[in-house]
Coordinates of C-alpha atoms in Angstrom, one line a residue:
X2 CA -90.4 -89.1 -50.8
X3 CA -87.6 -89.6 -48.8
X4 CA -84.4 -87.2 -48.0
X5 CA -82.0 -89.6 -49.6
X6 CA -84.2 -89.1 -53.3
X7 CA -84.7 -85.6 -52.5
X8 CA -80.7 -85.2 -51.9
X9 CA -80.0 -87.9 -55.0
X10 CA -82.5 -85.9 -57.6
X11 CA -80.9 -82.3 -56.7
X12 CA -77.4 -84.1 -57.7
X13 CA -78.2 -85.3 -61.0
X14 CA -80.6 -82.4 -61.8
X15 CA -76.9 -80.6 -60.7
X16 CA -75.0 -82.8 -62.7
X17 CA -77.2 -82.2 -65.5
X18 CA -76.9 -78.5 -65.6
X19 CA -73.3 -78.5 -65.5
X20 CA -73.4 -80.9 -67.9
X21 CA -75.6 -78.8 -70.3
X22 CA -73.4 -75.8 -69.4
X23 CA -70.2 -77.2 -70.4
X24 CA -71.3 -78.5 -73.2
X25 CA -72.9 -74.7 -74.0
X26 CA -69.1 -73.4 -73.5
X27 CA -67.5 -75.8 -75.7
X28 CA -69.9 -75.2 -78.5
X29 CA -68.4 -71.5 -78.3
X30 CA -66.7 -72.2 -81.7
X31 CA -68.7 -74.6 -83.5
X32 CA -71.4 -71.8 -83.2
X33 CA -69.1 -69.5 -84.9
X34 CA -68.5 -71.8 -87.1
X35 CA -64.5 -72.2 -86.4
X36 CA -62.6 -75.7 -87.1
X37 CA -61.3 -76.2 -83.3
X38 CA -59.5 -78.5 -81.8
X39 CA -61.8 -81.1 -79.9
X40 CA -61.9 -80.3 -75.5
X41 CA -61.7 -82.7 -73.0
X42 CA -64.9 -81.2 -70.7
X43 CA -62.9 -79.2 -67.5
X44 CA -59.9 -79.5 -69.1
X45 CA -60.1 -78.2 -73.0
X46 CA -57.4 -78.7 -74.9
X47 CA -54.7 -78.8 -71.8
X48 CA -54.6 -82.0 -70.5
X49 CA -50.7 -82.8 -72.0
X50 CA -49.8 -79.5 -70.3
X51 CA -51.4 -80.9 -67.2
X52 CA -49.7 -84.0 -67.3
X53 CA -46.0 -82.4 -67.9
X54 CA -46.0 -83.9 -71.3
X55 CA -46.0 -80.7 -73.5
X56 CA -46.5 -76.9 -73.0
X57 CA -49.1 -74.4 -73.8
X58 CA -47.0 -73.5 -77.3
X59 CA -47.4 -77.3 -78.4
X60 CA -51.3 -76.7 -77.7
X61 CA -51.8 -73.8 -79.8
X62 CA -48.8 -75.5 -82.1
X63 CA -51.0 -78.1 -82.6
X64 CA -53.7 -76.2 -83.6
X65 CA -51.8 -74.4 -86.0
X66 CA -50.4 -77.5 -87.9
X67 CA -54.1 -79.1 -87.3
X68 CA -56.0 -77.0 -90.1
X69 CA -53.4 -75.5 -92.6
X70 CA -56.1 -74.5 -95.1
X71 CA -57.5 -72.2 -92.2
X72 CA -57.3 -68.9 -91.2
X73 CA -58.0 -69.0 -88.1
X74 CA -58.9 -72.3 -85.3
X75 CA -60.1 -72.5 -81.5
X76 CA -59.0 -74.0 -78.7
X77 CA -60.2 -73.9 -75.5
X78 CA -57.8 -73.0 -72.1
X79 CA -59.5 -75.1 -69.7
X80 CA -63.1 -73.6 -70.0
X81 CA -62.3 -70.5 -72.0
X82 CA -62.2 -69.9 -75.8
X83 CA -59.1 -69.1 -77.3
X84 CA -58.4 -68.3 -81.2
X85 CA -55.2 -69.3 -82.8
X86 CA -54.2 -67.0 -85.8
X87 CA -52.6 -68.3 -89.0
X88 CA -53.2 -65.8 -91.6
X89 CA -50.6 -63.5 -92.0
X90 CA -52.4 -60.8 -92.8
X91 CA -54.9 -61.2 -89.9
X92 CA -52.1 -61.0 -88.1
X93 CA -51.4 -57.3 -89.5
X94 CA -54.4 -56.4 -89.4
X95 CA -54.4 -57.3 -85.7
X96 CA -51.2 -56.4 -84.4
X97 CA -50.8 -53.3 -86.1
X98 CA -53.7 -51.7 -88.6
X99 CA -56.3 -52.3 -86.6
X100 CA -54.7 -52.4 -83.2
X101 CA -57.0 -50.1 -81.8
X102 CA -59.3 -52.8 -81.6
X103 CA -56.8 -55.5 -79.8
X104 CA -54.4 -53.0 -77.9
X105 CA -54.9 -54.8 -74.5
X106 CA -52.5 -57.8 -73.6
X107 CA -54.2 -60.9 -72.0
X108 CA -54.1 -59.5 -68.4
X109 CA -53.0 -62.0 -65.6
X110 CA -54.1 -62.1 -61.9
X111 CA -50.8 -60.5 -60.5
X112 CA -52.7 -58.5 -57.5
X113 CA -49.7 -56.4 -56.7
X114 CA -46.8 -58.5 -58.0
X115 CA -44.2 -58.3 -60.9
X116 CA -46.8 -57.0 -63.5
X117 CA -48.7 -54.5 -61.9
X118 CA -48.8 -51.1 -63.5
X119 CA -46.2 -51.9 -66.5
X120 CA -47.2 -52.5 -70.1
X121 CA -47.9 -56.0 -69.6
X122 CA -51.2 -55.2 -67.6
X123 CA -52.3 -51.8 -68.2
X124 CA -54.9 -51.0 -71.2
X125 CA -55.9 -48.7 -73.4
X126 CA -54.7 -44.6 -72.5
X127 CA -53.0 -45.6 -69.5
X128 CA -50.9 -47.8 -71.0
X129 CA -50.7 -45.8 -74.5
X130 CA -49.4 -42.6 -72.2
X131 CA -46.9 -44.8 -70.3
X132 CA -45.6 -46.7 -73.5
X133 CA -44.5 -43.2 -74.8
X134 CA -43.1 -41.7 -71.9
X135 CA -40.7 -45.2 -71.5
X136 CA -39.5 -44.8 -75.1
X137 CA -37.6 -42.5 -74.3
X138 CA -35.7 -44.7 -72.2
X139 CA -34.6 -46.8 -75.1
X140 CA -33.2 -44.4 -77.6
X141 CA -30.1 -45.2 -79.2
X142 CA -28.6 -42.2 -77.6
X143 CA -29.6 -43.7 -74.7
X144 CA -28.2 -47.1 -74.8
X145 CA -25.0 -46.1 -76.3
X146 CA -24.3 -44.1 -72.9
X147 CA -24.3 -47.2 -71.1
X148 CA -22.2 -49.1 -73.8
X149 CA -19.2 -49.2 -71.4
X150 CA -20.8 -50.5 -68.7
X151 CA -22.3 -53.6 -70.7
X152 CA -18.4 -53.7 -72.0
X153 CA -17.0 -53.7 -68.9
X154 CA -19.4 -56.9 -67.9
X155 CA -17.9 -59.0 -70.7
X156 CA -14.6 -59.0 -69.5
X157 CA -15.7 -61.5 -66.4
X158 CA -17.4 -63.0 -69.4
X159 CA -13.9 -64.0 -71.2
X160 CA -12.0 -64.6 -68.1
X161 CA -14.5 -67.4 -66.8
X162 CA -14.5 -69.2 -70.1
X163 CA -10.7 -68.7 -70.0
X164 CA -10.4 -70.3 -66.6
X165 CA -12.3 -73.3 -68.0
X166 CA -10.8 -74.2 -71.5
X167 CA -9.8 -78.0 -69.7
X168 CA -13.6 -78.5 -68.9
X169 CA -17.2 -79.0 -70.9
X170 CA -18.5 -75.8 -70.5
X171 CA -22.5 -75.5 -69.3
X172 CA -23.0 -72.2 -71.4
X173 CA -26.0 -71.2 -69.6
X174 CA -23.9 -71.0 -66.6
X175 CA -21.4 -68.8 -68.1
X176 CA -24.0 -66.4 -69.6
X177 CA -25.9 -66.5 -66.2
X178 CA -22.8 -64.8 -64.9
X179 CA -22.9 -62.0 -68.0
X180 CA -26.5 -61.1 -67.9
X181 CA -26.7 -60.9 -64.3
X182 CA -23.6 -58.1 -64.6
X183 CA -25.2 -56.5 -67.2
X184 CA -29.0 -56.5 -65.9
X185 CA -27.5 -55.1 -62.2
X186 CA -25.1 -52.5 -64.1
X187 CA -27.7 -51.1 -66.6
X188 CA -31.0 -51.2 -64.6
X189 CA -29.7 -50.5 -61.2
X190 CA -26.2 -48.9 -61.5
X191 CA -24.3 -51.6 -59.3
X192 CA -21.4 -53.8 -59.5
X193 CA -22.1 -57.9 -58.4
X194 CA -18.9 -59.6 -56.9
X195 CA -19.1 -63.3 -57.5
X196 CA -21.2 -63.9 -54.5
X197 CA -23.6 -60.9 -55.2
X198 CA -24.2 -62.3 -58.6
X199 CA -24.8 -65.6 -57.6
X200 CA -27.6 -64.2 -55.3
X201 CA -28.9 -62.2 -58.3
X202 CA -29.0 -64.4 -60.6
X203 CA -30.7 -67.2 -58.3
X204 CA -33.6 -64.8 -58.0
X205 CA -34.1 -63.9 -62.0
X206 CA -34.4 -67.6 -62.5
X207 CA -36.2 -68.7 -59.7
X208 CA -39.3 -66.3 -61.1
X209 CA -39.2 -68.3 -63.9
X210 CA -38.7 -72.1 -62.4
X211 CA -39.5 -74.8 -64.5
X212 CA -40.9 -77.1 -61.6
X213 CA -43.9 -78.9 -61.7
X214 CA -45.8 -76.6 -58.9
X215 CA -44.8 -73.7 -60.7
X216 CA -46.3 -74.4 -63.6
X217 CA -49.4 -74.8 -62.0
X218 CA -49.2 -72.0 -60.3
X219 CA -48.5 -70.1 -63.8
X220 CA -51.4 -72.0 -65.3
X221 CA -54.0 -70.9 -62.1
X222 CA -52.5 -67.3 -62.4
X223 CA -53.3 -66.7 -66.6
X224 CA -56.7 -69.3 -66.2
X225 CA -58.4 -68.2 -63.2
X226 CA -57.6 -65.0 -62.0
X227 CA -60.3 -64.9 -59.0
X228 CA -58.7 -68.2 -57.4
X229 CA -55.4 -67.1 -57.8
X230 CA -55.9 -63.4 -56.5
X231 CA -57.6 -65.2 -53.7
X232 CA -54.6 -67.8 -53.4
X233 CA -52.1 -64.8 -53.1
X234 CA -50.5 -65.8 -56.5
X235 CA -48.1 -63.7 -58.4
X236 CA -46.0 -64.3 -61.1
X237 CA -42.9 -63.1 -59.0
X238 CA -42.4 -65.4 -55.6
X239 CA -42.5 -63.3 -52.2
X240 CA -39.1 -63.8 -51.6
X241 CA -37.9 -62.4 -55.0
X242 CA -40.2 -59.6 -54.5
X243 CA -38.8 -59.0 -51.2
X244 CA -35.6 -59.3 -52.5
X245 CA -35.8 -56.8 -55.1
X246 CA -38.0 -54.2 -53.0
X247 CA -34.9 -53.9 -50.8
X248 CA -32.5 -53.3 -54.0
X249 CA -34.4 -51.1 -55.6
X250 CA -35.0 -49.3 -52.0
X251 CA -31.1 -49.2 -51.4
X252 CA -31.0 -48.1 -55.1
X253 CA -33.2 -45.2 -54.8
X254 CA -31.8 -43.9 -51.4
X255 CA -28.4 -44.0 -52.8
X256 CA -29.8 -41.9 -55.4
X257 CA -31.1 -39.3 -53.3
X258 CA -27.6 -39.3 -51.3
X259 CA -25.7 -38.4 -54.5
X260 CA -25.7 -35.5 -56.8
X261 CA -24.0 -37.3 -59.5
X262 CA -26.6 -39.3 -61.7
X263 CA -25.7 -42.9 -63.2
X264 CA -26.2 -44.1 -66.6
X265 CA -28.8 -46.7 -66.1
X266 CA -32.5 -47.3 -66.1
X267 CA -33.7 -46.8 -62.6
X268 CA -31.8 -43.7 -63.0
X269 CA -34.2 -42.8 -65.9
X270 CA -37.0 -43.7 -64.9
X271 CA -36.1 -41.2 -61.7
X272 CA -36.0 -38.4 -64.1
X273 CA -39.5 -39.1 -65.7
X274 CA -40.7 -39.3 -62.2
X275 CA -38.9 -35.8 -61.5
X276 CA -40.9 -34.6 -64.1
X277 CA -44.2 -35.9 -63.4
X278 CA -44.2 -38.4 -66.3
X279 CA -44.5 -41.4 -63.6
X280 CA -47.3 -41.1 -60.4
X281 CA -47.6 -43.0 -57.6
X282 CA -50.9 -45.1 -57.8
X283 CA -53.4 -46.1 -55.6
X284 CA -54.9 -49.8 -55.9
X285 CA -57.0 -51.7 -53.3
X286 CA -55.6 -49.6 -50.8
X287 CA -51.8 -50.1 -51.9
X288 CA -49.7 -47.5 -52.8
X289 CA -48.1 -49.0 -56.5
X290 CA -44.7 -47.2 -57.2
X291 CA -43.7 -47.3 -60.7
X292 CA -40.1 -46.9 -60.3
X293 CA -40.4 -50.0 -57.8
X294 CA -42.9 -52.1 -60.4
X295 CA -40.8 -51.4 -64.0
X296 CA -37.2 -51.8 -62.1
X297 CA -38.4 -55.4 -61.3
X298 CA -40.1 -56.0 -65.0
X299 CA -36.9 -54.7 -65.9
X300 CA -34.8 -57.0 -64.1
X301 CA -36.6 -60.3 -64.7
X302 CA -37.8 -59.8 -68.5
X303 CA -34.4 -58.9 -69.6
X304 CA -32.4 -61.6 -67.7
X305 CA -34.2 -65.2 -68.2
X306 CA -35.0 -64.5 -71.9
X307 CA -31.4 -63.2 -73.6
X308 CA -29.7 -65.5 -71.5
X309 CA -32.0 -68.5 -72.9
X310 CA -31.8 -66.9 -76.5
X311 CA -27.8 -66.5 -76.1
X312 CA -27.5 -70.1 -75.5
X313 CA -29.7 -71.3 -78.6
X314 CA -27.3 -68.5 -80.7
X315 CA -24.2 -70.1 -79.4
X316 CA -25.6 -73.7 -79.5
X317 CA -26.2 -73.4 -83.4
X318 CA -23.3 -71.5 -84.1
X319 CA -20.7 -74.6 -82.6
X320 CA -22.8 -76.9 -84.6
X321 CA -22.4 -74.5 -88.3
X322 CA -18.3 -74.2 -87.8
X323 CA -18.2 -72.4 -91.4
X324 CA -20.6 -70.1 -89.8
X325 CA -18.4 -69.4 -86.9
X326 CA -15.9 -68.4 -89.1
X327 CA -17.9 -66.3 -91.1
X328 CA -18.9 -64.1 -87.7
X329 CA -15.3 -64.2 -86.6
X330 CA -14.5 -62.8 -89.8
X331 CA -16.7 -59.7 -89.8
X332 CA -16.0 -59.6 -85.9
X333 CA -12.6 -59.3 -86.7
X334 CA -13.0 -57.0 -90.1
X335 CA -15.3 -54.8 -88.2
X336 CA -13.0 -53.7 -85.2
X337 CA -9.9 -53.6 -87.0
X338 CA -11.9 -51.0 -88.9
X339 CA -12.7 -48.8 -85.6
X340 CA -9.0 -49.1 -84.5
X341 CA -9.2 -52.4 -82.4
X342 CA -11.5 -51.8 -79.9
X343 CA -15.8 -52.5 -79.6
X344 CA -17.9 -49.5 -79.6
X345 CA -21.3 -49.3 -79.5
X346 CA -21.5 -47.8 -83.7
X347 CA -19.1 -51.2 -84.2
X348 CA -21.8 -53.7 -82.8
X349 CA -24.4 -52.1 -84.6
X350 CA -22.5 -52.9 -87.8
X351 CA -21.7 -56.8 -87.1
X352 CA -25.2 -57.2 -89.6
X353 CA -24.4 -61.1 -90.4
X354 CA -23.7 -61.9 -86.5
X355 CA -27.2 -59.8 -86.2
X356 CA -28.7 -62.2 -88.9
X357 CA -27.6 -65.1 -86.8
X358 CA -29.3 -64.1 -83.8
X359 CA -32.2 -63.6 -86.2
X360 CA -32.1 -67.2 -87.1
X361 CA -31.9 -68.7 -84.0
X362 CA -34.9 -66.5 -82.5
X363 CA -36.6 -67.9 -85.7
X364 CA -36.2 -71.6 -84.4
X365 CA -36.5 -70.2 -80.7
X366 CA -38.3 -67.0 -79.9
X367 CA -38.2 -65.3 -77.1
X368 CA -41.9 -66.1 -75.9
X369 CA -43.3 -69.1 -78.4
X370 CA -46.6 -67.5 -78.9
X371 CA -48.2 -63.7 -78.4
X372 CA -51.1 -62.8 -76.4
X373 CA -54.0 -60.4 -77.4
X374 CA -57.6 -59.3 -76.2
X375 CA -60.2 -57.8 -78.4
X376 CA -60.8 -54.5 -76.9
X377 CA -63.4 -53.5 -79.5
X378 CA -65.9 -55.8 -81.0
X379 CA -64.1 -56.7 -84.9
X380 CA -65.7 -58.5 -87.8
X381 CA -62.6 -59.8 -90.1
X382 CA -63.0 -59.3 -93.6
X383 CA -64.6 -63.2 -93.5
X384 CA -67.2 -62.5 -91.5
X385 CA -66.2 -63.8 -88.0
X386 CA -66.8 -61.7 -85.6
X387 CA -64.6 -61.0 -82.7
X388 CA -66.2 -59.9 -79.4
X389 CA -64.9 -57.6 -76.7
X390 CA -62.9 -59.7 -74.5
X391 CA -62.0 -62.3 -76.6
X392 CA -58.4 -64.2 -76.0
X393 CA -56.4 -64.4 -79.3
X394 CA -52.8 -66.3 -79.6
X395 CA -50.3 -66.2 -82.2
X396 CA -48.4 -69.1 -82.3
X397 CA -45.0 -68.2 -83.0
X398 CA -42.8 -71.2 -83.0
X399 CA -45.1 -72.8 -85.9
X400 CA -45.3 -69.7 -88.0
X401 CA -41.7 -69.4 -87.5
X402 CA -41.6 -72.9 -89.0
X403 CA -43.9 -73.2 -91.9
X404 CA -42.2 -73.7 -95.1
X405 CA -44.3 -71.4 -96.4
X406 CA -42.9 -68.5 -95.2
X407 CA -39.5 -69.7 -94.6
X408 CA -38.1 -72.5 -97.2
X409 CA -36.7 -75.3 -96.0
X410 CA -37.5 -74.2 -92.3
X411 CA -34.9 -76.6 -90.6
X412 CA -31.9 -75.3 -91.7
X413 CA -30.1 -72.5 -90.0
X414 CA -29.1 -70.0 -92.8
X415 CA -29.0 -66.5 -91.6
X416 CA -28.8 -65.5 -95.2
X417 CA -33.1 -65.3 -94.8
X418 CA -32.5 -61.9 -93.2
X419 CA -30.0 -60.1 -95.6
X420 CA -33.3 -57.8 -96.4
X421 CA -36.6 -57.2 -94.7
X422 CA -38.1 -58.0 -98.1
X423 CA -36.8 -61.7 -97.7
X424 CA -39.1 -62.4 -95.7
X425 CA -43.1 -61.8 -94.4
X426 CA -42.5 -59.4 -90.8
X427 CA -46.0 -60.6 -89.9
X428 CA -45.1 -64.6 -89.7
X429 CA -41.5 -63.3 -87.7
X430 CA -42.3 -61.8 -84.3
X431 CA -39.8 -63.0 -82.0
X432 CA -39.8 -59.2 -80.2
X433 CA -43.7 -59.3 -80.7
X434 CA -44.8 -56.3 -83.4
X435 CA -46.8 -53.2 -83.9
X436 CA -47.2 -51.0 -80.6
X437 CA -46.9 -53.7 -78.4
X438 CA -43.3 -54.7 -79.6
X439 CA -40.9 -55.6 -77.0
X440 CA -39.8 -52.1 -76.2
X441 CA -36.1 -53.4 -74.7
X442 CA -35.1 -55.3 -77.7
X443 CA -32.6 -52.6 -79.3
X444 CA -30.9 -53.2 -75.3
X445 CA -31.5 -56.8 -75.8
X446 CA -29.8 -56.9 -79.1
X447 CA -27.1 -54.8 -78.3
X448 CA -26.2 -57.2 -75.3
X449 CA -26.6 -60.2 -77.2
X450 CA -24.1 -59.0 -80.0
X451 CA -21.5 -57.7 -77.5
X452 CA -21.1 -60.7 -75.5
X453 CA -21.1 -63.4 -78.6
X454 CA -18.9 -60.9 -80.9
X455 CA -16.6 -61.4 -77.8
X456 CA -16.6 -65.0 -77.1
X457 CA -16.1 -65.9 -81.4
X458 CA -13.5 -62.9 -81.3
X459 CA -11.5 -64.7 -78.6
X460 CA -12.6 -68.2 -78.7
X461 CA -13.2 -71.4 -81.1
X462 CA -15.7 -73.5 -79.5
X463 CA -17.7 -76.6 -80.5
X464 CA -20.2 -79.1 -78.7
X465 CA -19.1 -81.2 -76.4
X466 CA -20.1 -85.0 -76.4
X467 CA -21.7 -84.5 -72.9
X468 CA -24.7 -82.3 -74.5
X469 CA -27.7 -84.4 -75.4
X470 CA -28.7 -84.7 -78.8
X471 CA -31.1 -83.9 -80.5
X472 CA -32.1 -81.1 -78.5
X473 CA -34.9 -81.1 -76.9
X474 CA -37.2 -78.2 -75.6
X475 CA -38.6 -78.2 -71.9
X476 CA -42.2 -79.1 -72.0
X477 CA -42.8 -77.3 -68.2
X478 CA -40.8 -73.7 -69.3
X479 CA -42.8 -71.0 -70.3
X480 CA -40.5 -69.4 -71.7
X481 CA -38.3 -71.3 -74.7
X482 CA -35.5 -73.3 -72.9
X483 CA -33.2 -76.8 -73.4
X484 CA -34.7 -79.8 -71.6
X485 CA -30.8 -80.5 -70.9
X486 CA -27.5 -78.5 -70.5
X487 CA -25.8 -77.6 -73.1
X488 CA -21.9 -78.0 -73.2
X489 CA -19.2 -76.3 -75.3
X490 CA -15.3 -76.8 -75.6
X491 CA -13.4 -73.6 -76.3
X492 CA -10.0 -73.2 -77.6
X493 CA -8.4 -69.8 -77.3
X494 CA -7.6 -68.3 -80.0
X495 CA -4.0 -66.7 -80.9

């Protein structure tokens, strides 16, 4: 026997067993007796996502829409299983009466980056101890002491559309501008001059790029944690985190310079930290300071996000004119009631402009699907049993659009949220739900109203014939974003 048969045999006998084993792994949920959708061996069900054509909500989408008479149906992310929910109450029963046994987020390889020790990637007591001390960051006592400085920031907000009126307006631009003010002014206690903001708001986005390589790299960091930890990959590029070590550094010394104390969340945090809420933590040798880590969650999660969801709100608002009016009209009921001017009890009252917002996140949530990991083995009440460590999804833009929960799903009728009774909370998640809710979105709602009650107060606005229609989502986004700009004409108001 020669070395060349020797060398040729040990191939195929190697070919064989990774063969056998893949086919082992993609039997996962035909063993469990789940309709799945059918894997491309390597790949699973991602190959569009590799190829740029559609993203990893059309996947589990798909899925969804593939077996309506099912409660539940696999999919595979590359090599690992993955279970799309459908039912609404195993949704319940998983997000919130039985979260003890799916408390833990699918964590990411992040080795030091963006995520590390915040909610997103701690588990069980540690994160149940920290999630309680940071509610108390987002009381409404809390956010109505920084009202004025999120009112201050929409002032640039009406001058730059004002400055504009002659030309098509790309609205994500304009809100860039707004967000940025408001995320520097309310996390970190600083004013941006035009320059400053540009800076800032270049960073925000550039964590979430929608180019080609950083999908990948987004796909490597949430698929296969060991190659990216050993890659150096984190969800937050090193210049952005160098970028906001130094702000948050300048921040903090600032802080420790001056006895009076800013209403803002860095500030906050500093004073659960004075306490001994938040410790210093030691991981792999690296000192992980929480004030550092949650600023920068902070100032990424609530920037990219609102400003994407403020756009889709004013995008479907220019295209319902008798809507417009109908938010102008409150708007304009509203403050004449609380003597002319916006307060923070006047925004929480705008309730059809709120309903609105609802709507839009309905067709556009935040995040198009949730993330959960069995922390406990669970046996729903069909029999399938879920182990520890299992990857569950719920995907969001489908539920969010099945006429069975929401009639007539295409239309844009914020009348669907005059009462919670209108409609099932377990098919509308666009802040997530149970414990694991989004804990900024009061701060996120409140923004969102402020700045749009402002802009309909002041301005009549429609689309522009330069924006692209129909619209038309971006395939390579993770989070929910126009594939195109989207342009507004505005007429001031008398």
């Amino acid at each position: 026997v020669t070395i060349s048969a020797l060398l040729f045999v040990t191939v195929v006998l190697l070919m064989y067993y990774v063969y056998i084993r893949l086919l082992d792994k993609y039997n996962f949920w035909k063993k469990k007796k789940v309709a799945f959708l059918k894997p491309i061996p390597l790949i699973g069900n991602f190959l569009p996502v590799l190829l740029l054509k559609s993203s990893m909500a059309d996947v589990y989408s798909k899925a969804y829409w593939s077996y309506p008479e099912e409660k539940v149906v696999g999919a595979y992310n590359f090599l690992e299983p993955i279970l799309i929910l459908r039912d609404p109450n195993l949704i319940e029963k998983i997000i919130i009466k039985d979260f003890n046994h799916f408390e833990d987020q699918v964590t990411v390889a992040d080795d030091g980056g963006l995520l590390s020790y915040t909610l997103f990637q701690l588990k069980g007591n540690t994160w149940r101890s920290l999630r309680y001390k940071l509610n108390t960051c987002f009381t409404n006592n809390k956010l109505k002491q920084m009202f004025n400085q999120m009112l201050e920031c929409t002032d640039e907000l009406i001058n730059n559309i004002g400055s504009n009126l002659k030309n098509d307006i790309d609205i994500k631009d304009i809100l860039s501008i707004y967000n940025a003010d408001i995320t520097a002014s309310c996390v970190f206690g600083i004013k941006l001059d035009r320059t400053a903001n540009r800076i800032f708001s270049e960073m925000v986005l550039s964590i979430f790029d929608i180019k080609p390589l950083s999908i990948f790299r987004i796909l490597i960091i949430m698929n296969f944690q060991k190659l990216a930890n050993v890659l150096g990959l984190t969800f937050m590029p090193k210049h952005v985190d160098r970028y906001m070590r130094e702000l948050i550094r300048k921040t903090l010394v600032q802080r420790t310079n001056c006895e009076q104390k800013s209403n803002d969340f860095v500030q906050l945090l500093l004073n659960l930290k004075e306490k001994g809420y938040l410790e210093y933590k030691k991981d792999l040798n690296k000192e992980i300071n929480p004030v550092d880590n949650i600023g920068k969650v902070l100032f990424a999660g609530g920037f990219d996000p609102v400003n994407n969801a403020m756009v889709f709100s004013l995008y479907e608002i220019a295209r319902n004119p008798e809507i417009q009016e109908n938010i102008r009209k409150e708007v304009k009921d509203i403050l004449n009631k609380h003597g002319g001017s916006y307060t923070f009890e006047a925004i929480k009252e705008m309730v059809y402009l709120e309903q609105c917002i609802q709507e839009t996140m309905r067709f556009f949530p935040l995040l198009p699907f949730l993330f959960r990991t069995c922390s406990r083995s669970y046996v729903t009440s069909d029999g399938l049993k879920i182990d520890k460590g299992q990857k569950l999804a719920i995907p969001l833009t489908a539920l969010h659009m099945d006429h069975q929960y929401f009639p007539e799903p295409h239309k844009f009728d914020p009348h669907r949220f005059d009462t919670v009774s209108g409609y099932n909370t377990n098919t509308y998640l666009p802040f997530g739900g149970g414990p694991r809710s989004c804990l900024g979105m009061k701060f996120a709602m409140v923004e969102m109203k402020l700045g749009l009650a402002k802009i309909i107060e002041k301005y009549k606005f429609r689309l522009s014939p330069k924006t692209k229609l129909p619209l038309e989502l971006n395939k390579q986004a993770f989070f929910n974003k126009p594939k195109y700009e989207i342009y507004l004409n505005f007429e001031r108001l008398i």
